[in-house]
PDB file of C-alpha atoms and ligand atoms in Angstrom:
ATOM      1  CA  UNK A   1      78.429  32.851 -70.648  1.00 59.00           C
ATOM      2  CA  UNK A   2      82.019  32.187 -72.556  1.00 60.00           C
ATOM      3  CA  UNK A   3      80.492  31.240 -76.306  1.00 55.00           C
ATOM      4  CA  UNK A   4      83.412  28.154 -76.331  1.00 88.00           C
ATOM      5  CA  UNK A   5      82.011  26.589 -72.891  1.00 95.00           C
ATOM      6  CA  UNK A   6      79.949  24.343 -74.112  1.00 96.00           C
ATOM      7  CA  UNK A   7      82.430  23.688 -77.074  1.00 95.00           C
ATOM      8  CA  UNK A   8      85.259  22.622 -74.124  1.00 95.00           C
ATOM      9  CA  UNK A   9      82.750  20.598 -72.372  1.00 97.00           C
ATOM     10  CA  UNK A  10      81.952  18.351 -75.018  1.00 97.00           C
ATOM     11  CA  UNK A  11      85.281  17.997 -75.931  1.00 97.00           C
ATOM     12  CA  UNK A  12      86.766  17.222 -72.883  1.00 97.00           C
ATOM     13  CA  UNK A  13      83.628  14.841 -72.320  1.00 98.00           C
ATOM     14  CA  UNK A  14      84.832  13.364 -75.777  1.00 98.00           C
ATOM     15  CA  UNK A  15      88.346  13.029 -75.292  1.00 98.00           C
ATOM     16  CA  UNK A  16      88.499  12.020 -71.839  1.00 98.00           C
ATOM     17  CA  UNK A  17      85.951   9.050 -72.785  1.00 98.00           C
ATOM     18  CA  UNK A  18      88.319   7.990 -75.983  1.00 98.00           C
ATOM     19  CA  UNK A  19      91.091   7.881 -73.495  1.00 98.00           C
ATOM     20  CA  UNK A  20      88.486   5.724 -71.145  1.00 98.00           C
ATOM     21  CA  UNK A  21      88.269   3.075 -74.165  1.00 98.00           C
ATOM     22  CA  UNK A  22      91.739   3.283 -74.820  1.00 98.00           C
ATOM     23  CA  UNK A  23      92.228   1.794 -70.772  1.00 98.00           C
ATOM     24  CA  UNK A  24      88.819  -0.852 -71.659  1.00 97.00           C
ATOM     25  CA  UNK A  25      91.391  -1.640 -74.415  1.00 96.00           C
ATOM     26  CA  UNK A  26      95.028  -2.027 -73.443  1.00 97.00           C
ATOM     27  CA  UNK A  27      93.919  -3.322 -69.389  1.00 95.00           C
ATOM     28  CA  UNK A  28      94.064  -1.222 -66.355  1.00 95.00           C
ATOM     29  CA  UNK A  29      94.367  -1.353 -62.473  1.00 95.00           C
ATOM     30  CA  UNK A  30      91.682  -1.579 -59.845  1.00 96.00           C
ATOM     31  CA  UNK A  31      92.201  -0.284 -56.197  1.00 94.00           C
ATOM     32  CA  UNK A  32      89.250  -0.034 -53.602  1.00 94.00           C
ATOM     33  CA  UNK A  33      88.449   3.213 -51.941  1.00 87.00           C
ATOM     34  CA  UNK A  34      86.972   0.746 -49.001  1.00 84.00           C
ATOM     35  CA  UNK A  35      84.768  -1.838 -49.231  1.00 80.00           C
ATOM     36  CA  UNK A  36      83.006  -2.594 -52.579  1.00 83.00           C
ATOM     37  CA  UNK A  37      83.948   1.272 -53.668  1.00 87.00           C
ATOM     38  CA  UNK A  38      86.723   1.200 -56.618  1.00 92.00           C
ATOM     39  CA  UNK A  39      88.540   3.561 -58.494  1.00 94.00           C
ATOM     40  CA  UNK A  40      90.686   2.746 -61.385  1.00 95.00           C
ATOM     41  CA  UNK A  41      93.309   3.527 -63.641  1.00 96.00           C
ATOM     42  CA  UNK A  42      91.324   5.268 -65.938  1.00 97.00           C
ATOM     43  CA  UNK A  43      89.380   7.399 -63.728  1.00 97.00           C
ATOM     44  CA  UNK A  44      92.474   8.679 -62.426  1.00 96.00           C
ATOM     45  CA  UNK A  45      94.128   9.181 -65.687  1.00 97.00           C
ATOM     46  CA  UNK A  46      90.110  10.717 -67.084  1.00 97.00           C
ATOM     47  CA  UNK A  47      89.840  13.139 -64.460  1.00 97.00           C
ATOM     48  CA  UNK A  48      94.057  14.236 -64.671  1.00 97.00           C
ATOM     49  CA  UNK A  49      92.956  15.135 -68.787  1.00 97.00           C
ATOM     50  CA  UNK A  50      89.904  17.166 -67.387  1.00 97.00           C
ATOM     51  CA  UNK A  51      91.623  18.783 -64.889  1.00 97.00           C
ATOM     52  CA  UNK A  52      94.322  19.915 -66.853  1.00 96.00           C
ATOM     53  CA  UNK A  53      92.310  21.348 -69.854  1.00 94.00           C
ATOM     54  CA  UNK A  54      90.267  23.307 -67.137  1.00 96.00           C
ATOM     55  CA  UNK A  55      92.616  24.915 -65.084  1.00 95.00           C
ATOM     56  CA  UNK A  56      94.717  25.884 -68.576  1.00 93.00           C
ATOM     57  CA  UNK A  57      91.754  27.303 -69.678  1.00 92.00           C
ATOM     58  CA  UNK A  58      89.795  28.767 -66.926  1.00 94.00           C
ATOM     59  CA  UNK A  59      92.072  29.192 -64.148  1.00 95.00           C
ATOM     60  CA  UNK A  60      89.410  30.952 -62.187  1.00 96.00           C
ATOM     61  CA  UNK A  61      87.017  28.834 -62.046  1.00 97.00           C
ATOM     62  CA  UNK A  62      86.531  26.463 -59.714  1.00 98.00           C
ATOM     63  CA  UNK A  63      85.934  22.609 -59.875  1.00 98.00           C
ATOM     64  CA  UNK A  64      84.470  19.701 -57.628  1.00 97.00           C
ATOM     65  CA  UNK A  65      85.274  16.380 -58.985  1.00 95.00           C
ATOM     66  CA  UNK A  66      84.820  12.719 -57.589  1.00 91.00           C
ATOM     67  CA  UNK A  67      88.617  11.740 -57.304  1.00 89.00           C
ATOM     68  CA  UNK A  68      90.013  15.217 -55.786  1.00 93.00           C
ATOM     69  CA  UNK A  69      87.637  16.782 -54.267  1.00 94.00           C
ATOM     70  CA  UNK A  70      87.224  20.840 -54.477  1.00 96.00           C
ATOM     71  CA  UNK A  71      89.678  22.674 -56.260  1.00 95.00           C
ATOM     72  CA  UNK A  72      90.155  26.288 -56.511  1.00 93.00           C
ATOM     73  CA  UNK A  73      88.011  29.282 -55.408  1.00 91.00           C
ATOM     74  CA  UNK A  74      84.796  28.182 -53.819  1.00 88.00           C
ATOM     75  CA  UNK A  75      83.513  32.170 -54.406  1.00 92.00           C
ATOM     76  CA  UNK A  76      84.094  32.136 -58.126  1.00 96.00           C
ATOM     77  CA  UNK A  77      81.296  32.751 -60.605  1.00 97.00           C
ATOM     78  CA  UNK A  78      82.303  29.450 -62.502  1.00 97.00           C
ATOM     79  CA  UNK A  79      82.163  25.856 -61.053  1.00 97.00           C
ATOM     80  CA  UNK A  80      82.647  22.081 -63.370  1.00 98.00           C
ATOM     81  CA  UNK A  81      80.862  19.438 -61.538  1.00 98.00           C
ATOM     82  CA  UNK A  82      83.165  16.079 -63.115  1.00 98.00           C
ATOM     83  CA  UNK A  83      82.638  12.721 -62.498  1.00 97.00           C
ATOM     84  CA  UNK A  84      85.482  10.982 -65.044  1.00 97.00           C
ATOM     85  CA  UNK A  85      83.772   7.685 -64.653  1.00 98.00           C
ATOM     86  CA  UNK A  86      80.327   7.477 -63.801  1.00 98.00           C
ATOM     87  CA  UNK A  87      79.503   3.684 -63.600  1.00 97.00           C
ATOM     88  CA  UNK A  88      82.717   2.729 -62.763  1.00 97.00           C
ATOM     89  CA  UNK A  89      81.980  -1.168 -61.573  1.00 96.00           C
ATOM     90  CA  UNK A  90      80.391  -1.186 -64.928  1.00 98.00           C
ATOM     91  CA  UNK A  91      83.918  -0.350 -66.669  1.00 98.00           C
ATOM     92  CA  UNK A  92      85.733  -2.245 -64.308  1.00 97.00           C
ATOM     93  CA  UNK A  93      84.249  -5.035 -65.783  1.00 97.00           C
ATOM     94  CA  UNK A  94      83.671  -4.456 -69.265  1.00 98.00           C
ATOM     95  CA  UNK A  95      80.063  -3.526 -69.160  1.00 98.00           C
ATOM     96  CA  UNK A  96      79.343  -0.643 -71.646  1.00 98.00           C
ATOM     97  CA  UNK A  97      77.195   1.359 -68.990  1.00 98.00           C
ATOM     98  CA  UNK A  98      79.343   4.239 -68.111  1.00 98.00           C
ATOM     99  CA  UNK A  99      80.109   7.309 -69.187  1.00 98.00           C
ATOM    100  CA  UNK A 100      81.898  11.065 -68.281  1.00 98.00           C
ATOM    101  CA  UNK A 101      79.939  13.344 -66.419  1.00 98.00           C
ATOM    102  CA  UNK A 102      80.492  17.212 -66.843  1.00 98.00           C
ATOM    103  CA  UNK A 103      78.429  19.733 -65.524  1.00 98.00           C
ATOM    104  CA  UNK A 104      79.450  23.777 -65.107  1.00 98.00           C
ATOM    105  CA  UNK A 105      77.394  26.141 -62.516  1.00 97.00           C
ATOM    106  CA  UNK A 106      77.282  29.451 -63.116  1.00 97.00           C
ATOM    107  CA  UNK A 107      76.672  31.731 -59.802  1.00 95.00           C
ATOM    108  CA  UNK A 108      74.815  28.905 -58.650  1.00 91.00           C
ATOM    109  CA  UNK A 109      72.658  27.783 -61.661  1.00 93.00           C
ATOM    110  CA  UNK A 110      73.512  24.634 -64.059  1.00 94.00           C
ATOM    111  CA  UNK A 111      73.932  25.944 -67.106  1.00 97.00           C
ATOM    112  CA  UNK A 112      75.725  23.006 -69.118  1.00 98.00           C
ATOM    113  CA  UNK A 113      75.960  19.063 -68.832  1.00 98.00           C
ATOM    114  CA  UNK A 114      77.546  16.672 -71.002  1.00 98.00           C
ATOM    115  CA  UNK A 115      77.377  12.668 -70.669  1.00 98.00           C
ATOM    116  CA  UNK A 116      79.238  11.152 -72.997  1.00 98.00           C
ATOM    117  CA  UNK A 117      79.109   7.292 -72.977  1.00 98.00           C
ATOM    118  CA  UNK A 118      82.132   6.003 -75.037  1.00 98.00           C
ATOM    119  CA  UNK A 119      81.567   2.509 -75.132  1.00 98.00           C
ATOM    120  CA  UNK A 120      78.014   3.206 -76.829  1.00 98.00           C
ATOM    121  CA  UNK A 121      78.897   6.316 -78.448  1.00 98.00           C
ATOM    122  CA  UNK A 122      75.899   8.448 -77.379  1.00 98.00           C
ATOM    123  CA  UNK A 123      76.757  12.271 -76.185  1.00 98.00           C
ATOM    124  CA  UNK A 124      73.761  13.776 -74.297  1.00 98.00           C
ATOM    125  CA  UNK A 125      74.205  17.182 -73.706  1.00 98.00           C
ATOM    126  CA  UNK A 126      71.823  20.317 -73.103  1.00 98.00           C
ATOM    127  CA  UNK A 127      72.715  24.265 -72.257  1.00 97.00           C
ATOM    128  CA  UNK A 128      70.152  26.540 -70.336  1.00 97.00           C
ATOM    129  CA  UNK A 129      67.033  27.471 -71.851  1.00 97.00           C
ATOM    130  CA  UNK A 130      68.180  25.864 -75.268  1.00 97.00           C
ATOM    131  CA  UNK A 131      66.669  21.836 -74.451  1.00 98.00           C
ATOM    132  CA  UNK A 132      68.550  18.924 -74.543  1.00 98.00           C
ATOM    133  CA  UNK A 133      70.257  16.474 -77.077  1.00 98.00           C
ATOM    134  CA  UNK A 134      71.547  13.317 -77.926  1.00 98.00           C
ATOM    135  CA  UNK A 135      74.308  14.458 -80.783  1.00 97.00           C
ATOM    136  CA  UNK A 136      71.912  16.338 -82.945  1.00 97.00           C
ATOM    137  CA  UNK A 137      68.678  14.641 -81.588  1.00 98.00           C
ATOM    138  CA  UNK A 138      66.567  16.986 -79.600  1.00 98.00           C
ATOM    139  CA  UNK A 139      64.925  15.324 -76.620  1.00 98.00           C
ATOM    140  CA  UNK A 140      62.308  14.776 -75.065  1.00 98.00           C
ATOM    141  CA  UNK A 141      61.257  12.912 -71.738  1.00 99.00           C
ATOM    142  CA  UNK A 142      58.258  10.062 -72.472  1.00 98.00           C
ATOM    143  CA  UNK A 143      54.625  10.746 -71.898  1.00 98.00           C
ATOM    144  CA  UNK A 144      54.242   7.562 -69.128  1.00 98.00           C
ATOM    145  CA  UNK A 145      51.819   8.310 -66.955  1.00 98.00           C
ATOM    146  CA  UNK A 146      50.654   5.447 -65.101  1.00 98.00           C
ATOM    147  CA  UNK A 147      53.068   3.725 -62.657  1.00 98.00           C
ATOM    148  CA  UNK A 148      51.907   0.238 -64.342  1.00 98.00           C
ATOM    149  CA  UNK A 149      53.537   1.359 -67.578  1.00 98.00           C
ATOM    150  CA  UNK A 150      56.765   2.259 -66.300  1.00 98.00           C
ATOM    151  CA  UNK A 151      60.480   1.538 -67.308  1.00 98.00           C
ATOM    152  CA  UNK A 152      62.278   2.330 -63.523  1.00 98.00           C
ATOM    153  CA  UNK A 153      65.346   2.398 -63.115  1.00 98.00           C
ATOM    154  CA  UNK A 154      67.775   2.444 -59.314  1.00 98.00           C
ATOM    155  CA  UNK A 155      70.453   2.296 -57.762  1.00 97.00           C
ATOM    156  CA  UNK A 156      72.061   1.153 -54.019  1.00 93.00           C
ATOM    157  CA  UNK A 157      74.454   2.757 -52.089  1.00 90.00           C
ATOM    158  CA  UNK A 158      77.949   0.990 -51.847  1.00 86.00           C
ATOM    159  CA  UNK A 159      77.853   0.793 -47.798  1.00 86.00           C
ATOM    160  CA  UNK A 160      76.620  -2.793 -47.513  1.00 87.00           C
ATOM    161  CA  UNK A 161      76.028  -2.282 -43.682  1.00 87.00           C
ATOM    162  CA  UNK A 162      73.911   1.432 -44.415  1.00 90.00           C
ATOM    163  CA  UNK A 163      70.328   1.101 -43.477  1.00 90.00           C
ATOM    164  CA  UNK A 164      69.309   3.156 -46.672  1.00 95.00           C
ATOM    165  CA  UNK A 165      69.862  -0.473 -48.750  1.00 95.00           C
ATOM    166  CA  UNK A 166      66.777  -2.243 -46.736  1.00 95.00           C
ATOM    167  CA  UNK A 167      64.408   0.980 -47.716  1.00 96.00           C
ATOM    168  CA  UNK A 168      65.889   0.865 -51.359  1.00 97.00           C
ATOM    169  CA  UNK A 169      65.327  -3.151 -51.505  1.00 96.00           C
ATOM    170  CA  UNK A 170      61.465  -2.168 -50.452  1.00 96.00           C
ATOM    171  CA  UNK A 171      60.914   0.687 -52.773  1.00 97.00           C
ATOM    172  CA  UNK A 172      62.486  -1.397 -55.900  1.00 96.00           C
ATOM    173  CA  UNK A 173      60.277  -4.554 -54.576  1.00 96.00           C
ATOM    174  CA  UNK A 174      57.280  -2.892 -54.983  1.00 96.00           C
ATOM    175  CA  UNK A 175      58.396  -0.976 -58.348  1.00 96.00           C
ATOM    176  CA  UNK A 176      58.914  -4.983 -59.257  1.00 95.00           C
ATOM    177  CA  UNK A 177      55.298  -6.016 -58.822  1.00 95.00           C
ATOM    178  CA  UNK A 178      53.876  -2.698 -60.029  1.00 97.00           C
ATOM    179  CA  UNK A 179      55.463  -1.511 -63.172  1.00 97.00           C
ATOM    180  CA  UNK A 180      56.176  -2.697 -66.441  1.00 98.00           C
ATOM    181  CA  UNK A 181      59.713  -3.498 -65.633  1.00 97.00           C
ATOM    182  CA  UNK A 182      62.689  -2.785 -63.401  1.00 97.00           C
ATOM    183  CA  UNK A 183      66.435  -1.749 -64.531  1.00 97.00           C
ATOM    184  CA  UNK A 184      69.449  -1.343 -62.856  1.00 97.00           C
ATOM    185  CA  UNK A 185      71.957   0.128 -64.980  1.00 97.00           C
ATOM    186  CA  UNK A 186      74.713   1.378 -62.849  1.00 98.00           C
ATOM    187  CA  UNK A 187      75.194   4.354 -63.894  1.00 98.00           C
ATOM    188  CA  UNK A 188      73.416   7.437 -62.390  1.00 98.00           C
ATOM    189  CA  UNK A 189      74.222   9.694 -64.774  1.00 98.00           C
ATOM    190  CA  UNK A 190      73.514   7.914 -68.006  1.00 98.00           C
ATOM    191  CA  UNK A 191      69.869   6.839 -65.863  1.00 98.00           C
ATOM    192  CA  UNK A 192      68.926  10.308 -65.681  1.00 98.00           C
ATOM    193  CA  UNK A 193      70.232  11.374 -69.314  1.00 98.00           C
ATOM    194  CA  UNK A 194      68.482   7.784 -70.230  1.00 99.00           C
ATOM    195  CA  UNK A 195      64.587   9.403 -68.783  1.00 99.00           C
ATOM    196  CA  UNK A 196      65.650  12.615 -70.627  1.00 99.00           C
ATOM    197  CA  UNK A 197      65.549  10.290 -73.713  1.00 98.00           C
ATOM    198  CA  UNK A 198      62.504   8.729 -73.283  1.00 98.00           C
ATOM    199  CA  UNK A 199      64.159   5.494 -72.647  1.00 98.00           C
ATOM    200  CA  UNK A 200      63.653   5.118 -69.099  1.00 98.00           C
ATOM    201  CA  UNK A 201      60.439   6.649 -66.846  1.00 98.00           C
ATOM    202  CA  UNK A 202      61.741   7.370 -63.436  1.00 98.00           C
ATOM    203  CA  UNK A 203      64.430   6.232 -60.680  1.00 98.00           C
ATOM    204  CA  UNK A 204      65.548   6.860 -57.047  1.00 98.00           C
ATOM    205  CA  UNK A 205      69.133   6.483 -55.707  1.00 98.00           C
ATOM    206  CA  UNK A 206      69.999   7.313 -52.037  1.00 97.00           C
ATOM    207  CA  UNK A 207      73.470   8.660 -51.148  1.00 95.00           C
ATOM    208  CA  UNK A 208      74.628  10.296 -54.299  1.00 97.00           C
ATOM    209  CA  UNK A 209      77.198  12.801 -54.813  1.00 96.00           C
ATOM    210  CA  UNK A 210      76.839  16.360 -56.356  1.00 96.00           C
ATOM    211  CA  UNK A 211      79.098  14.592 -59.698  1.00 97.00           C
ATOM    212  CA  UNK A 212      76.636  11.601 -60.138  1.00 97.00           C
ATOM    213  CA  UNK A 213      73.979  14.037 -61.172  1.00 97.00           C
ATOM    214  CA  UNK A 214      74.772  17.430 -61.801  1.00 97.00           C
ATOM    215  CA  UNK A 215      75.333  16.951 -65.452  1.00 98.00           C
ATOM    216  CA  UNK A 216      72.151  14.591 -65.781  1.00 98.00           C
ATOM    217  CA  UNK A 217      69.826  16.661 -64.051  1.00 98.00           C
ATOM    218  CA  UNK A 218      70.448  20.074 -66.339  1.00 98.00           C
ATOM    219  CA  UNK A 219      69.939  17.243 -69.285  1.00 98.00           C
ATOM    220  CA  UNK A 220      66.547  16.112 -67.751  1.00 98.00           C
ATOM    221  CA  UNK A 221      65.342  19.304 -66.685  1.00 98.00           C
ATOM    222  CA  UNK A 222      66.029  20.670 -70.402  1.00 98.00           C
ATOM    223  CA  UNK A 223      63.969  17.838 -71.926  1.00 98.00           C
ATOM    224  CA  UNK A 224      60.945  17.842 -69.494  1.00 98.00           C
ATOM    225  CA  UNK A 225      61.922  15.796 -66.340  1.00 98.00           C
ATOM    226  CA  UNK A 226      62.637  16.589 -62.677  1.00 98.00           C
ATOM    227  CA  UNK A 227      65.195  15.742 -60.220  1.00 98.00           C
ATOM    228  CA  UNK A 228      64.332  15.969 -56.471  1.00 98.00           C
ATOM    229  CA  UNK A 229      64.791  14.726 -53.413  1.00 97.00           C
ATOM    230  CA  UNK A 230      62.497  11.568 -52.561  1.00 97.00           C
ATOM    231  CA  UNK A 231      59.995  14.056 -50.789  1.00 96.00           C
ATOM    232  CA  UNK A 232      59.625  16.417 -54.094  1.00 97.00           C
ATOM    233  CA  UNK A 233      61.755  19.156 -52.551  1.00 97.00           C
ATOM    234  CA  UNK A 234      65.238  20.670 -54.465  1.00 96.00           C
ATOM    235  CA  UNK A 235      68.188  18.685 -54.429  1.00 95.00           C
ATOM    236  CA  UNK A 236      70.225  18.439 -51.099  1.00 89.00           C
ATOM    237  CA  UNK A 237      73.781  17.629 -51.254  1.00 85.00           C
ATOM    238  CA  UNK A 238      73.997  17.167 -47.650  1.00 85.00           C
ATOM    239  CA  UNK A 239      71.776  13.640 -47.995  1.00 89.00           C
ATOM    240  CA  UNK A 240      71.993  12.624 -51.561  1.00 95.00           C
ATOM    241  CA  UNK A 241      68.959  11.143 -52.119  1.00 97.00           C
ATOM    242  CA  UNK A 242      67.363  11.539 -55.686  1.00 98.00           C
ATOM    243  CA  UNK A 243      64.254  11.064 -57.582  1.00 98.00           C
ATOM    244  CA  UNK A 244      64.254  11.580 -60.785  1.00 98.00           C
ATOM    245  CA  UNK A 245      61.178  11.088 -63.852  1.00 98.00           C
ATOM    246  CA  UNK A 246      60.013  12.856 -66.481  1.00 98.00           C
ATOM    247  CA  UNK A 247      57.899  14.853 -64.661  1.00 98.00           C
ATOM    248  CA  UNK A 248      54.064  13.142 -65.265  1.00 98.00           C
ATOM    249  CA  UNK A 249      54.753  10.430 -62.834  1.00 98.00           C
ATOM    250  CA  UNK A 250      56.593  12.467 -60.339  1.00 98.00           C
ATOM    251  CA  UNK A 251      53.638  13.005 -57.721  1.00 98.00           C
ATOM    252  CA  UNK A 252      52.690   9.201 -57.336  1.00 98.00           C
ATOM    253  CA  UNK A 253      56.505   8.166 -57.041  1.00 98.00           C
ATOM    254  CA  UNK A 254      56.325  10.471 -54.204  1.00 98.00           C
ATOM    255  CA  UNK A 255      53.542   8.970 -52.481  1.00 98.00           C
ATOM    256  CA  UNK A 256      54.609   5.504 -53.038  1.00 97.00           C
ATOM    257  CA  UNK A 257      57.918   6.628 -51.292  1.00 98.00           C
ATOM    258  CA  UNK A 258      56.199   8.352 -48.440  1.00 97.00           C
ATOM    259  CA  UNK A 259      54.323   4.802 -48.087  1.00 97.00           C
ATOM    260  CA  UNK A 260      57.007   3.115 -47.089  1.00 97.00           C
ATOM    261  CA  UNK A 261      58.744   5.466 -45.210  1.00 97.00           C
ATOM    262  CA  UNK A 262      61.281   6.458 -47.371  1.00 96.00           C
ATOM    263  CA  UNK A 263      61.336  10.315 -47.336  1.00 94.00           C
ATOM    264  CA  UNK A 264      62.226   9.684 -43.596  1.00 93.00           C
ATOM    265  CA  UNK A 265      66.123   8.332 -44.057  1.00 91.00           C
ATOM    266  CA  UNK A 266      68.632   9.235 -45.936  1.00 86.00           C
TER     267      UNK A 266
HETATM  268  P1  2AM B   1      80.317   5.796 -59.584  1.00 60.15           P
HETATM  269  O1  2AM B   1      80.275   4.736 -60.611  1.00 60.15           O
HETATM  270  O2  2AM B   1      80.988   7.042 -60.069  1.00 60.15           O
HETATM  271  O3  2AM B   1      80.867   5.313 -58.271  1.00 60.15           O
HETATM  272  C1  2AM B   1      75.696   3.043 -59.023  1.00 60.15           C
HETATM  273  O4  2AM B   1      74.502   2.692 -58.347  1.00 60.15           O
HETATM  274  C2  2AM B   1      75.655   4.496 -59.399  1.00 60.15           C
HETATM  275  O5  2AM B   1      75.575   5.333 -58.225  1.00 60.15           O
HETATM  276  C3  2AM B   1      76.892   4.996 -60.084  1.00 60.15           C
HETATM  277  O6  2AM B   1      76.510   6.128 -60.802  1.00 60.15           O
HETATM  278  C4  2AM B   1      77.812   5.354 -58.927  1.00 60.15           C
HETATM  279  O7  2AM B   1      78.829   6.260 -59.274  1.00 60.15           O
HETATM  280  C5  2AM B   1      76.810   6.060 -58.066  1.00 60.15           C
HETATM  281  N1  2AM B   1      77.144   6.188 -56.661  1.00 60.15           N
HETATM  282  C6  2AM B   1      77.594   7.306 -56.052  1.00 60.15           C
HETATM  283  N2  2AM B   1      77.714   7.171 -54.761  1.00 60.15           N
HETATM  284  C7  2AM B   1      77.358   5.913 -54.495  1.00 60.15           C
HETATM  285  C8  2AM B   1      77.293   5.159 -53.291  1.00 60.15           C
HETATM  286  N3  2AM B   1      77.562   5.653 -52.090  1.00 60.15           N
HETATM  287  N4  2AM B   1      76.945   3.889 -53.428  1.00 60.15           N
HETATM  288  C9  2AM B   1      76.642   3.362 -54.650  1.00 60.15           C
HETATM  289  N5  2AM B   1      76.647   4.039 -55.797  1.00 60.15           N
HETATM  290  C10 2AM B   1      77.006   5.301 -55.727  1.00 60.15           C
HETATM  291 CA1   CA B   2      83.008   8.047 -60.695  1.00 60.15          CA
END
């Protein structure tokens, strides 16, 4: 692996989410992609600053981000998984929950993720085999291992009419008379890089997109966790559903899933 990957990643994270304050600051526009889906300004403007540095840098490798789509050669060894704004509604209306999502792939494998959250200026970050961090703080996922003592965290897809929303509601209503408490933060990425921390135990999403979680999961993974799909098996992109926890409380999540049905849909 190129020694300065990691190096760009974090800086691009960086700058891309000082130029994401600079928008919270001076105002910016707000178009919907269809229905309650919205891109802004500064998600545009984020991912142009990514894009560029990337392709000046590495214009071999190839990139999948939430605003255009894939870019460049789908058979090179290198791939950048970007989501400029993860948590977008959150930005949209002032709410400190978001942050930049950057993951890179090498020949298949996740071998760097950065989520940098501006507005609370945390970085969490982690490369292959070396664990994960928040700046200089090594993490670690907590040691929660009964479903009563749980911090859980979720999310709902954006399609109001998508059946997927009735079998979230049912899963999250239960986690609400089980656990110790229910969060929604809206931002996948900084949920998963939040269990990675310790912060949060566990959370589901259905219908998420290869840049909601590619940076998180390398982050989790590195500090103890697992991301799956609601059933326990790897990650599909084709369905987007994900579980993620740190790791202890992974097999009853499962089960209270299966309960209500919820491995079936997606
Ligand atoms: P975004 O802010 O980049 O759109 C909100 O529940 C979280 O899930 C955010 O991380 C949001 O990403 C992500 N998300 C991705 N696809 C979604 C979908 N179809 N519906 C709702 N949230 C989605
Ligand atoms: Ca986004």
């Amino acid at each position: 692996m190129p020694l300065h990957l990691l190096q760009i990643a974090k800086k691009l994270a960086h700058d891309a989410g000082k130029l994401a304050l600079e928008y919270q600051e001076n105002g910016f526009k707000v178009e919907s992609k269809g229905g309650v889906d919205i891109v802004t300004e500064a998600d545009k403007a984020c991912e142009r600053l990514i894009l560029k540095t990337i392709k000046d840098n590495f214009p071999d490798h190839a990139i999948l981000t939430e605003e255009s789509g894939s870019i460049g050669d789908p058979k090179s060894e290198y791939k950048w998984i970007v989501d400029p704004i993860d948590g977008t509604v959150n930005f949209a209306h002032g709410l400190p929950y978001y942050c930049v999502s950057i993951a890179i792939i090498h020949k298949g494998i996740p071998i760097i993720g950065v989520v940098e959250a501006p507005a609370l200026g945390e970085v969490f970050w982690a490369k292959q085999g070396h664990g994960a961090f928040c700046g200089k703080r090594k993490l670690q996922v907590s040691k929660t291992s009964h479903i009563q003592k749980m911090l859980f965290s979720y999310g709902y897809p954006y399609d109001r009419k998508d059946p997927v929303r009735k079998m979230t509601h049912k899963i999250a209503y239960d986690m609400h008379s089980t656990c110790r408490g229910v969060r929604r933060l809206g931002s996948s990425a900084l949920e998963g890089a939040y269990i990675a921390a310790g912060r949060l135990d566990a959370f589901f999403h259905y219908k998420l997109k290869p840049w909601d979680i590619a940076a998180a999961k390398i982050i989790l993974e590195e500090a103890g966790g697992i991301m799956t799909d609601m059933n326990g098996a790897l990650l599909s992109p084709k369905n987007g559903r994900v579980l993620a926890s740190n790791g202890t409380l992974h097999h009853d999540l499962i089960k209270v899933i299966k309960d209500h049905g919820g491995d079936l849909i997606n």
